[in-house]
CSV table of C-alpha atoms and ligand atoms in Angstrom, one decimal:
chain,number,residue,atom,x,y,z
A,5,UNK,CA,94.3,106.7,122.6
A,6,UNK,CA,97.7,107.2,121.2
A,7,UNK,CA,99.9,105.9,118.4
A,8,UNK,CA,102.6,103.7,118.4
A,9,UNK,CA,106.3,104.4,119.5
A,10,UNK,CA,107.5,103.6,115.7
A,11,UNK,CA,104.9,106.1,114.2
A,12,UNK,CA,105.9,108.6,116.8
A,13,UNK,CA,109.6,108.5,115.3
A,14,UNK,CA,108.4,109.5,111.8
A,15,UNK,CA,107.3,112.7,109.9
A,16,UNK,CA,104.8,113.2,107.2
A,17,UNK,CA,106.3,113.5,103.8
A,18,UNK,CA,106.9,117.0,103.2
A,19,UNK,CA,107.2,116.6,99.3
A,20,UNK,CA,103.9,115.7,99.5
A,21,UNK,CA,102.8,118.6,102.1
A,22,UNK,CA,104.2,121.0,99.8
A,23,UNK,CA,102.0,119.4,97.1
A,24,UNK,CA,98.9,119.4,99.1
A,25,UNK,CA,99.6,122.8,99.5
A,26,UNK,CA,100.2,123.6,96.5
A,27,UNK,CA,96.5,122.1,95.3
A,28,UNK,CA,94.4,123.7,97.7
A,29,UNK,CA,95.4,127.0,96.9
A,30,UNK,CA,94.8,126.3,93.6
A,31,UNK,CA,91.3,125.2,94.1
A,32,UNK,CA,90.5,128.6,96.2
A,33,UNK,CA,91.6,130.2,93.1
A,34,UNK,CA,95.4,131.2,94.1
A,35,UNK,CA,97.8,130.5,90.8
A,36,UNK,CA,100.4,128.4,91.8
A,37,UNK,CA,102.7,126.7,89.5
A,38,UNK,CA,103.8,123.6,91.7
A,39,UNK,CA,107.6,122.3,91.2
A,40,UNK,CA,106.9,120.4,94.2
A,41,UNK,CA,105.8,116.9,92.8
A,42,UNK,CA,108.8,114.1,91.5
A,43,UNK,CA,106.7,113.0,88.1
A,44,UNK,CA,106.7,113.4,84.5
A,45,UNK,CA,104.1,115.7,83.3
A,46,UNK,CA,103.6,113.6,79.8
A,47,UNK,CA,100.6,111.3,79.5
A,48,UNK,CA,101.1,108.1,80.2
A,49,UNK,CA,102.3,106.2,76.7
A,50,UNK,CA,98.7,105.2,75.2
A,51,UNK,CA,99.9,101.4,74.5
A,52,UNK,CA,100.2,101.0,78.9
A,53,UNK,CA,96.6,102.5,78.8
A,54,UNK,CA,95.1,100.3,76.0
A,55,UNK,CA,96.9,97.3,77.9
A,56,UNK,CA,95.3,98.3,81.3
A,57,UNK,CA,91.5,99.0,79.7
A,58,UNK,CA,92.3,95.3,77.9
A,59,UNK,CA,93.3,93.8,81.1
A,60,UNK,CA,89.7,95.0,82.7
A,61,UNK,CA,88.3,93.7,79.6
A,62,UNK,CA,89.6,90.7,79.9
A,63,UNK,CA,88.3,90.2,83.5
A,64,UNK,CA,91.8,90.6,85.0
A,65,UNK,CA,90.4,91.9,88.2
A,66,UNK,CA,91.3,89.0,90.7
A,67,UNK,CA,94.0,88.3,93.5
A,68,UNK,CA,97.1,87.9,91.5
A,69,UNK,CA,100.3,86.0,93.6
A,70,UNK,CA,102.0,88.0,96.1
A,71,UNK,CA,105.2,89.2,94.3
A,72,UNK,CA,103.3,89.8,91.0
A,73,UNK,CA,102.3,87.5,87.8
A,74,UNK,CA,104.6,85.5,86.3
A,75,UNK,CA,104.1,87.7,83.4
A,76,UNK,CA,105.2,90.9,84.8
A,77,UNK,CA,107.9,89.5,86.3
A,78,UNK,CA,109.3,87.6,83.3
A,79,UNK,CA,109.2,91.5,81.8
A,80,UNK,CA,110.8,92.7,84.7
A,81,UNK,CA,113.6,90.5,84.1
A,82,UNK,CA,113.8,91.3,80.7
A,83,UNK,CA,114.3,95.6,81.8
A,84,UNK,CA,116.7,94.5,84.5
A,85,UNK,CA,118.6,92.5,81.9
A,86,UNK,CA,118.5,95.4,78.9
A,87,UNK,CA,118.3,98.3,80.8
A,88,UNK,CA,120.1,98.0,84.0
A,89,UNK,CA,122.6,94.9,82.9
A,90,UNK,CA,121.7,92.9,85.7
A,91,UNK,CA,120.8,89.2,84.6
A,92,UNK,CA,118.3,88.0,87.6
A,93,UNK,CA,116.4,84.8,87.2
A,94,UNK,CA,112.7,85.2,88.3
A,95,UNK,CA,113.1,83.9,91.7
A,96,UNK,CA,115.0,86.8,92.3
A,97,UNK,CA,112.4,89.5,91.3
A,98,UNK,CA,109.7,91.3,93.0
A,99,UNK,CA,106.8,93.4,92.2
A,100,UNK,CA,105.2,96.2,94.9
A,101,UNK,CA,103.1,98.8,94.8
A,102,UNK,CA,105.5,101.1,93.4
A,103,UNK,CA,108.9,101.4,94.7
A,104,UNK,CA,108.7,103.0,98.0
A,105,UNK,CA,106.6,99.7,98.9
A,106,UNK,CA,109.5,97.9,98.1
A,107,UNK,CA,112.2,99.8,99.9
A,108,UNK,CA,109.8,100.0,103.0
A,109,UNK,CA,109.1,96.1,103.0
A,110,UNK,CA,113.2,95.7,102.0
A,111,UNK,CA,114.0,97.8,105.4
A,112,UNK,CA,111.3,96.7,107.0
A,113,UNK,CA,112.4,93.1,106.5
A,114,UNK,CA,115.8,93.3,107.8
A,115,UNK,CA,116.5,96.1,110.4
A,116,UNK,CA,116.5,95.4,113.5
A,117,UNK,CA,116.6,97.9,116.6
A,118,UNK,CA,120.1,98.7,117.1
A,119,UNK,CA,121.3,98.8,113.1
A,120,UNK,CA,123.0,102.0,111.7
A,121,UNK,CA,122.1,102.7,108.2
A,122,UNK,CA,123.9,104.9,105.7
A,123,UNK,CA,122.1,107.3,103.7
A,124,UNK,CA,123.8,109.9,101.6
A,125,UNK,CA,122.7,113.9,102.0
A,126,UNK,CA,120.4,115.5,100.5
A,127,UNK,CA,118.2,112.4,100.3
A,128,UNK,CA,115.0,111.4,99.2
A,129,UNK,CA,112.5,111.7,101.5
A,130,UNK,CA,111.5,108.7,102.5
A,131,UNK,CA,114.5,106.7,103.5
A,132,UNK,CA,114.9,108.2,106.6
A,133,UNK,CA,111.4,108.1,107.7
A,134,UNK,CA,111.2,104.4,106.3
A,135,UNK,CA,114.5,103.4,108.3
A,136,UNK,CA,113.2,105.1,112.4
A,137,UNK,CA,110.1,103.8,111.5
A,138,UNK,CA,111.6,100.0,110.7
A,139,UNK,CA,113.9,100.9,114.3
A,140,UNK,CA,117.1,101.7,112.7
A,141,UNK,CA,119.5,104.6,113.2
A,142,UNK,CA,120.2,107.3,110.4
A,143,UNK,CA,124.0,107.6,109.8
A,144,UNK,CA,123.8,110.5,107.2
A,145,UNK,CA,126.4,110.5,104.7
A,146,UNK,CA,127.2,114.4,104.0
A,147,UNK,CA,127.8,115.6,99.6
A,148,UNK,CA,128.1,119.0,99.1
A,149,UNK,CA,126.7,120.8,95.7
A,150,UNK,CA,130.6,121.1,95.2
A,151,UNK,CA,131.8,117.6,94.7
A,152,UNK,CA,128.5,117.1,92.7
A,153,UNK,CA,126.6,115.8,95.8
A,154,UNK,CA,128.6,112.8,95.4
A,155,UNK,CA,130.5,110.6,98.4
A,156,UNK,CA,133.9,108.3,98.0
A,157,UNK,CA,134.6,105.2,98.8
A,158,UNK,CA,137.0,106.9,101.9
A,159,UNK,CA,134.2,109.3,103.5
A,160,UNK,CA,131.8,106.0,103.3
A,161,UNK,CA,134.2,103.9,104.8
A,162,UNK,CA,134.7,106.5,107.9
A,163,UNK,CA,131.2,105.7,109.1
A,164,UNK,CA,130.4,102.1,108.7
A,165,UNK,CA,130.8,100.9,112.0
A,166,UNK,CA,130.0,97.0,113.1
A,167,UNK,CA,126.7,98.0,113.3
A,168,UNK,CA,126.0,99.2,109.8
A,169,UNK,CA,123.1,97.3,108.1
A,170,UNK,CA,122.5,98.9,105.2
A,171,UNK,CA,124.2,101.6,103.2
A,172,UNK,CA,121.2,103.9,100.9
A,173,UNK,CA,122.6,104.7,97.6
A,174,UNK,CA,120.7,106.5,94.7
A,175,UNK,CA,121.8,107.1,91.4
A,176,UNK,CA,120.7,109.0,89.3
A,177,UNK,CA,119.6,110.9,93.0
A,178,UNK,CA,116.7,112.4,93.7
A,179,UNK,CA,116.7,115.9,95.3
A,180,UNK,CA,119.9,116.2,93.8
A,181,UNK,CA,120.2,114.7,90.4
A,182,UNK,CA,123.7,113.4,90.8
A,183,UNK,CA,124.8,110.0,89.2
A,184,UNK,CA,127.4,107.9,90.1
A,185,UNK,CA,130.1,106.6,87.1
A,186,UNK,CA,131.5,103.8,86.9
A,187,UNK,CA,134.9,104.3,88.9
A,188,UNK,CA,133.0,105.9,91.8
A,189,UNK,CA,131.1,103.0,92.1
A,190,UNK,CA,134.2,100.3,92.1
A,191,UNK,CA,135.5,102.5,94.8
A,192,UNK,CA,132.6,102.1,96.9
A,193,UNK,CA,132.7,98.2,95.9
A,194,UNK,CA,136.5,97.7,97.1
A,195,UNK,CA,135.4,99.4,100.7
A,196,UNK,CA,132.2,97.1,100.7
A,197,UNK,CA,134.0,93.8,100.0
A,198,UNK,CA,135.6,94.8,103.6
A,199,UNK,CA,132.4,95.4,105.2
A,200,UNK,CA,131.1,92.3,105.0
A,201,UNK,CA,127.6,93.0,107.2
A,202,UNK,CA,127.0,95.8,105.1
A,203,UNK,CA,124.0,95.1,102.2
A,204,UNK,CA,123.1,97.7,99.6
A,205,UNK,CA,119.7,99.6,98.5
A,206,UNK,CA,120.7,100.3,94.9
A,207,UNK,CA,117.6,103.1,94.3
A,208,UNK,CA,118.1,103.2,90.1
A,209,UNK,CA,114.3,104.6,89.2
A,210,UNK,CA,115.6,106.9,87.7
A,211,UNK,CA,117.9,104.8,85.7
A,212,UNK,CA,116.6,106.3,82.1
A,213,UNK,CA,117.4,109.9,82.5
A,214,UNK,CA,120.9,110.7,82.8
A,215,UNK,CA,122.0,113.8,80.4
A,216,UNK,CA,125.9,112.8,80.3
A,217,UNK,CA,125.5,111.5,77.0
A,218,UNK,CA,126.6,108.2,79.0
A,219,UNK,CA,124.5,104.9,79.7
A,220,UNK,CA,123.8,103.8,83.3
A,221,UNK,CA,125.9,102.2,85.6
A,222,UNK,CA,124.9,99.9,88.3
A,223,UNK,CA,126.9,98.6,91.3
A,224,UNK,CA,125.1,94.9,91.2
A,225,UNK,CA,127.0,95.2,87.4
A,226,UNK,CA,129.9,97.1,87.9
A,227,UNK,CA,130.8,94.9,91.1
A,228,UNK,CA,128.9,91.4,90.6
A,229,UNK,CA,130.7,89.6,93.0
A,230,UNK,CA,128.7,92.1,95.6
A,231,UNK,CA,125.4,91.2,94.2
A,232,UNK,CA,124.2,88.6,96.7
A,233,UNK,CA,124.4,91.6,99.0
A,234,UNK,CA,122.5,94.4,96.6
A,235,UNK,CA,119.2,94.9,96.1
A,236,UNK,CA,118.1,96.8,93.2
A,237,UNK,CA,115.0,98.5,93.0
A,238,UNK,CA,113.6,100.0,89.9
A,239,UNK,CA,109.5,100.5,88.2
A,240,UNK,CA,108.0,102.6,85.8
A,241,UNK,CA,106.9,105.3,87.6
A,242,UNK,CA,109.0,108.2,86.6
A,243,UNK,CA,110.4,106.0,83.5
A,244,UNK,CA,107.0,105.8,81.8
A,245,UNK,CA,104.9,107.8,83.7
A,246,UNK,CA,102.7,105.5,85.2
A,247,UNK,CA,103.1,107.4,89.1
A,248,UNK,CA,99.4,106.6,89.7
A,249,UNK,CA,99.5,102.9,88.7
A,250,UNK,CA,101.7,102.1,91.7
A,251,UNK,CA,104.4,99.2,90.3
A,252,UNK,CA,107.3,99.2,91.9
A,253,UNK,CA,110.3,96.8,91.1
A,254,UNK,CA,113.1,95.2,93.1
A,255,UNK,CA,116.1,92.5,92.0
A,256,UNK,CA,117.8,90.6,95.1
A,257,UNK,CA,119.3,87.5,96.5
A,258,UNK,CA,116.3,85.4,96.7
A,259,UNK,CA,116.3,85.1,100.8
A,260,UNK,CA,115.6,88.6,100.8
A,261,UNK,CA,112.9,88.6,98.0
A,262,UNK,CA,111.0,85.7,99.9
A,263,UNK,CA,111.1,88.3,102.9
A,264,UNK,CA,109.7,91.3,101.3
A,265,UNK,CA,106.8,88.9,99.7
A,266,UNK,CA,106.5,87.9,103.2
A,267,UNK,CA,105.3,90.8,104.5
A,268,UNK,CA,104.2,91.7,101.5
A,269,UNK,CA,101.5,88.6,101.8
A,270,UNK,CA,100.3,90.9,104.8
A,271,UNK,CA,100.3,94.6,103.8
A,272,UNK,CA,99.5,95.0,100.6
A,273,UNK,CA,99.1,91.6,99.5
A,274,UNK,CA,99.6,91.3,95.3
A,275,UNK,CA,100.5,94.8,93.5
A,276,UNK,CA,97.0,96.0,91.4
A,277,UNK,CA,96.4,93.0,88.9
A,278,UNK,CA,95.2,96.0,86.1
A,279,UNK,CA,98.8,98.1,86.8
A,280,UNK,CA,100.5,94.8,86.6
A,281,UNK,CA,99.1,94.1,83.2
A,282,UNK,CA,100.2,97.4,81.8
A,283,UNK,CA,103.4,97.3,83.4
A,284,UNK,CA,104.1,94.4,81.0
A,285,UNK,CA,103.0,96.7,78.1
A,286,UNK,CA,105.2,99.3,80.0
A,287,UNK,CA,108.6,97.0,80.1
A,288,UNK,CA,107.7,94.7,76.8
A,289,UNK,CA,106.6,97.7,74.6
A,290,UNK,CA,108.3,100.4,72.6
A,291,UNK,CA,111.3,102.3,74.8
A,292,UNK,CA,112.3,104.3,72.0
A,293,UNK,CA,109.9,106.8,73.4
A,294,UNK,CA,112.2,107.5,76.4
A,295,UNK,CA,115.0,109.0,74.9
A,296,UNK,CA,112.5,111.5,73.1
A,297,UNK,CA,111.2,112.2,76.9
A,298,UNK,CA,114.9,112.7,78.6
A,299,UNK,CA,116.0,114.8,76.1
A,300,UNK,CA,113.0,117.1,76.2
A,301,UNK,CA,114.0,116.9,79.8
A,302,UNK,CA,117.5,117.6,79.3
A,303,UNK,CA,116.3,120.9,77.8
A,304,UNK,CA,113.9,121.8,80.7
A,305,UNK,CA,116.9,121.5,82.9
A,306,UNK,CA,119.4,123.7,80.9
A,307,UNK,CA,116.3,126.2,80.7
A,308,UNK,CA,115.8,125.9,84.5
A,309,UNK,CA,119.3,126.2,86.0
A,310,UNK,CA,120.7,128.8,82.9
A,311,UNK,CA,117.3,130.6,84.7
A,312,UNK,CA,118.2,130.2,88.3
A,313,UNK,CA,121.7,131.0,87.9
A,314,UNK,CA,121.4,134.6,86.6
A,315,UNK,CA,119.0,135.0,90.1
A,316,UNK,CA,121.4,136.8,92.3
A,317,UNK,CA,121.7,134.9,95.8
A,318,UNK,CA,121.2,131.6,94.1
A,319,UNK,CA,123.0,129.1,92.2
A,320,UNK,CA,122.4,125.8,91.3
A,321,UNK,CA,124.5,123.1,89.5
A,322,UNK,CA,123.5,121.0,86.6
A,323,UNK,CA,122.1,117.9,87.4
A,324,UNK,CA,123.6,114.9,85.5
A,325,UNK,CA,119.9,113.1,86.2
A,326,UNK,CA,116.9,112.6,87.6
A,327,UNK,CA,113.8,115.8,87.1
A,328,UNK,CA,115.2,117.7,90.0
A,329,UNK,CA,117.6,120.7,90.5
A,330,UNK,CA,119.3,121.5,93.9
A,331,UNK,CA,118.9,125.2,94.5
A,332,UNK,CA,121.3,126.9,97.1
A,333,UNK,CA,120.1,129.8,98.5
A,334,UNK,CA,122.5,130.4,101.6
A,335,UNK,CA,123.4,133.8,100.5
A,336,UNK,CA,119.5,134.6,101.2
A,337,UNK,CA,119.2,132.9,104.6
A,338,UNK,CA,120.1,136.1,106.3
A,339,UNK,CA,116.8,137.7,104.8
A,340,UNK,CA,114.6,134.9,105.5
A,341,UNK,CA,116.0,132.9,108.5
A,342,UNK,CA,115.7,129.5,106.9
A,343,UNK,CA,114.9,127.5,103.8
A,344,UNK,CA,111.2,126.9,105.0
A,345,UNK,CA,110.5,130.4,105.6
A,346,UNK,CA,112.4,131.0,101.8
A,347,UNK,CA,109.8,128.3,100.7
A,348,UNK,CA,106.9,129.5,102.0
A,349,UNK,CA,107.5,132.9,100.2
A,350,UNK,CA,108.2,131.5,97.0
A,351,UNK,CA,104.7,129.8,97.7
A,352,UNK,CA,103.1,133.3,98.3
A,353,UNK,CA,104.8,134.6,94.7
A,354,UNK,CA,102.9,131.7,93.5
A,355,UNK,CA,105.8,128.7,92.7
A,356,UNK,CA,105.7,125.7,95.1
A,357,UNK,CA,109.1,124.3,95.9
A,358,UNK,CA,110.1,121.8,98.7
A,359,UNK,CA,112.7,123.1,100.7
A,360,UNK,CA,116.6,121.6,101.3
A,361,UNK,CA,116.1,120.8,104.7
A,362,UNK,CA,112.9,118.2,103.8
A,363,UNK,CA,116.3,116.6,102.3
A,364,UNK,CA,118.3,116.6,105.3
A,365,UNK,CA,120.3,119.3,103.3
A,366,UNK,CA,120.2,123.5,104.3
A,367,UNK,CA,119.8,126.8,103.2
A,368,UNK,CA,118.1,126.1,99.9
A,369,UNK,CA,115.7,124.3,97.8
A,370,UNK,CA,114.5,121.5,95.1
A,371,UNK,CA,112.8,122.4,91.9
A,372,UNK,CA,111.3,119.8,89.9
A,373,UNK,CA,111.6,120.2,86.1
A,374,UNK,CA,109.1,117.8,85.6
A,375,UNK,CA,106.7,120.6,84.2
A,376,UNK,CA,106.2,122.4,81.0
A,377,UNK,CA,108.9,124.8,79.1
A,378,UNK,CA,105.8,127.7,80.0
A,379,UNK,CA,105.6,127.2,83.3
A,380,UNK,CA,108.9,126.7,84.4
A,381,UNK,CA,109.5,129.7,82.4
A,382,UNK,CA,106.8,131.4,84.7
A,383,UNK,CA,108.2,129.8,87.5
A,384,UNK,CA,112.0,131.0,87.4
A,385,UNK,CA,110.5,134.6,86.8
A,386,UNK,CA,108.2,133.9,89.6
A,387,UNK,CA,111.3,133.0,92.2
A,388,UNK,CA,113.4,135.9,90.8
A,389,UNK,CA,110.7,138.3,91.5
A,390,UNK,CA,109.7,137.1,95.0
A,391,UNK,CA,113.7,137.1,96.0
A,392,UNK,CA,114.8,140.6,94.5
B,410,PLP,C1,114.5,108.1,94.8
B,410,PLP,C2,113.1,107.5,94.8
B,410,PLP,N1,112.9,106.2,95.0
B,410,PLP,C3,111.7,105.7,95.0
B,410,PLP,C4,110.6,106.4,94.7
B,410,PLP,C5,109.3,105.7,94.7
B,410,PLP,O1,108.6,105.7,93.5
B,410,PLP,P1,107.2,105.0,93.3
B,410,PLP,O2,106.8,104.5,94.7
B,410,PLP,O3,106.3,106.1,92.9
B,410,PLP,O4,107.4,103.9,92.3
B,410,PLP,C6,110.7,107.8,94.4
B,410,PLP,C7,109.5,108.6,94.2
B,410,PLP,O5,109.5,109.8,94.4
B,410,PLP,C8,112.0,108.4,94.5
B,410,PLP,O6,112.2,109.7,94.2
């Protein structure tokens, strides 16, 4: 028996792998700190887990529609609308089982065999997996830790082709942490008004941490004649942490909302009714919470790359968002042969990291920050032992 062609042009995540790792060494005994994982270590807020344990309560444990209740997304409009400064009418909103189910239906929904689609380097896992498996092509968009991992409008502009579908863009970006202001953004607005075939994923789940001191921008915002061609996807998994309840948001023109709930209707069908219910306590309840959070991150980064950076044969740069800090490590590669190999060692000195290349990047490695000031203490004394 054998699997199908489009599974055959995918690989396993390897953030998770890492992770999986990372757990059963752990349970034989073996102390690893893992700065594998992409979620907040805090406790989910208790007013999402009284809502959930009222939803049960409440008998809330039925088919729900499709997209989400009416509720939820009535609260998502009101975070897309306060947070993100996009005003979307309901019609226009989605609810998944956590983000990656939306950007996998999105894709999923609209690629056909044949279309080129854009994504930026180092990216997040999944987008490349998610576009061979939907039959697209990966046109990888090259940033370098030097221009902050960030494209221009010009370098963009040098690969769309007639086939170009989609163009991938995440900000704040996850391995890399870099966030896209304003100006950047118009730039790549003025080459997408030429490009007419070409729609955009705007990834913003990480939309509440940026450390700039600065609030978020958003292309569907900063260029909202483009938005009938931008779908935004957002959730409260890394915002409030609420990873395990699976609730993913997206915000589109309503053609390609129907289409996602579509498929939606049969994969998943409706998002958990019980998540859904807290997500509204999530989106409708106290935010002031968060800037306690990214601050408290902000300082686990500054600890984390001050750390790294004293490391000789690594550097990192400071991360304007996201949990994640983009090791390089080239100046090791000749000792270890590549960043796996690197990886693997840090593993057996007891720190799990997921290497560059998982990220379509080289020669180095992601740390998430997403643990405690102790352990990521540990962690950086950990790495410098295992490389000196
Ligand atoms: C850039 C990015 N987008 C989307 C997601 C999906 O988040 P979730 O499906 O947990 O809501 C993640 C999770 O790691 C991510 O890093």
């Amino acid at each position: 028996m054998q699997t199908s062609p489009a599974l055959a042009r995918i690989a396993p995540s390897q953030t998770t792998a890492m992770t999986d790792r990372a757990t059963q060494l752990r349970e034989q005994g073996v102390d690893v700190i893992s700065l594998s994982v992409g979620e907040p270590d805090f406790a989910t807020p208790p007013h999402v887990i009284a809502a959930a344990k009222a939803a049960l309560d409440a008998g809330e444990t039925r088919y729900t529609a499709v997209g989400g209740t009416s509720r939820l997304k009535h609260a998502a409009a009101l975070h897309f609308a306060r947070d993100l400064g996009i005003e979307v009418p309901v019609n226009q909103i989605t609810v998944s089982a956590g983000g990656k189910q939306a950007i996998f239906h999105a894709l999923l929904a609209t690629i056909s065999e044949g279309d080129d689609v854009i994504v930026p380097a180092p990216w997040w896992v999944s987008y490349p997996e998610i576009v061979r498996f939907a039959g697209g092509t990966v046109v990888p968009l090259p940033t370098t830790a030097s221009h902050g991992y960030l494209f221009t409008g010009p370098q963009l502009e040098a690969l769309i082709g007639p086939n170009t579908r989609w163009l991938l863009l995440n900000s704040p970006g996850n391995p890399t942490g870099a966030w896209y202001p304003p100006e950047m953004l118009r730039s790549i607005g003025d080459v997408l008004r030429r490009h007419p075939q070409v729609m955009v994923l705007s990834d913003d789940i990480y939309a509440p941490l940026i450390y700039t001191g600065k609030s978020h921008v958003t292309l569907a915002t900063e260029c909202p004649d483009l938005a009938d061609r931008i779908l935004t996807i957002s959730g409260v998994s890394k915002s409030h942490a609420m990873t395990g309840f699976r609730i993913g948001l997206a915000a589109g023109p309503e053609w390609l909302i129907k289409a996602m709930e579509k498929l939606q209707s049969h994969s998943s069908g409706n998002p958990c009714s019980i998540s859904q219910a807290a997500a509204v306590a999530a989106l409708e309840g106290p935010q002031e919470f968060l800037a306690e959070w990214r601050d408290r991150f902000r300082a686990r980064r500054d600890q984390v790359v001050s750390g790294i950076n004293v490391i000789p044969g690594l550097s990192a740069p400071t991360p304007d968002g996201a949990f994640y800090c983009m090791v390089d490590a080239q100046a090791l590669m000749p000792r270890f042969g590549d960043d796996a190999a690197l990886a693997l060692h840090l593993l057996d000195h007891g720190v799990a990291v997921v290497p560059a290349s998982a990220f379509g990047g080289s020669a180095g490695f992601r740390i998430s920050f997403a643990a405690d000031d102790e352990k990521l203490a540990e962690a950086v004394r950990r790495i410098a032992k295992a490389v000196a």
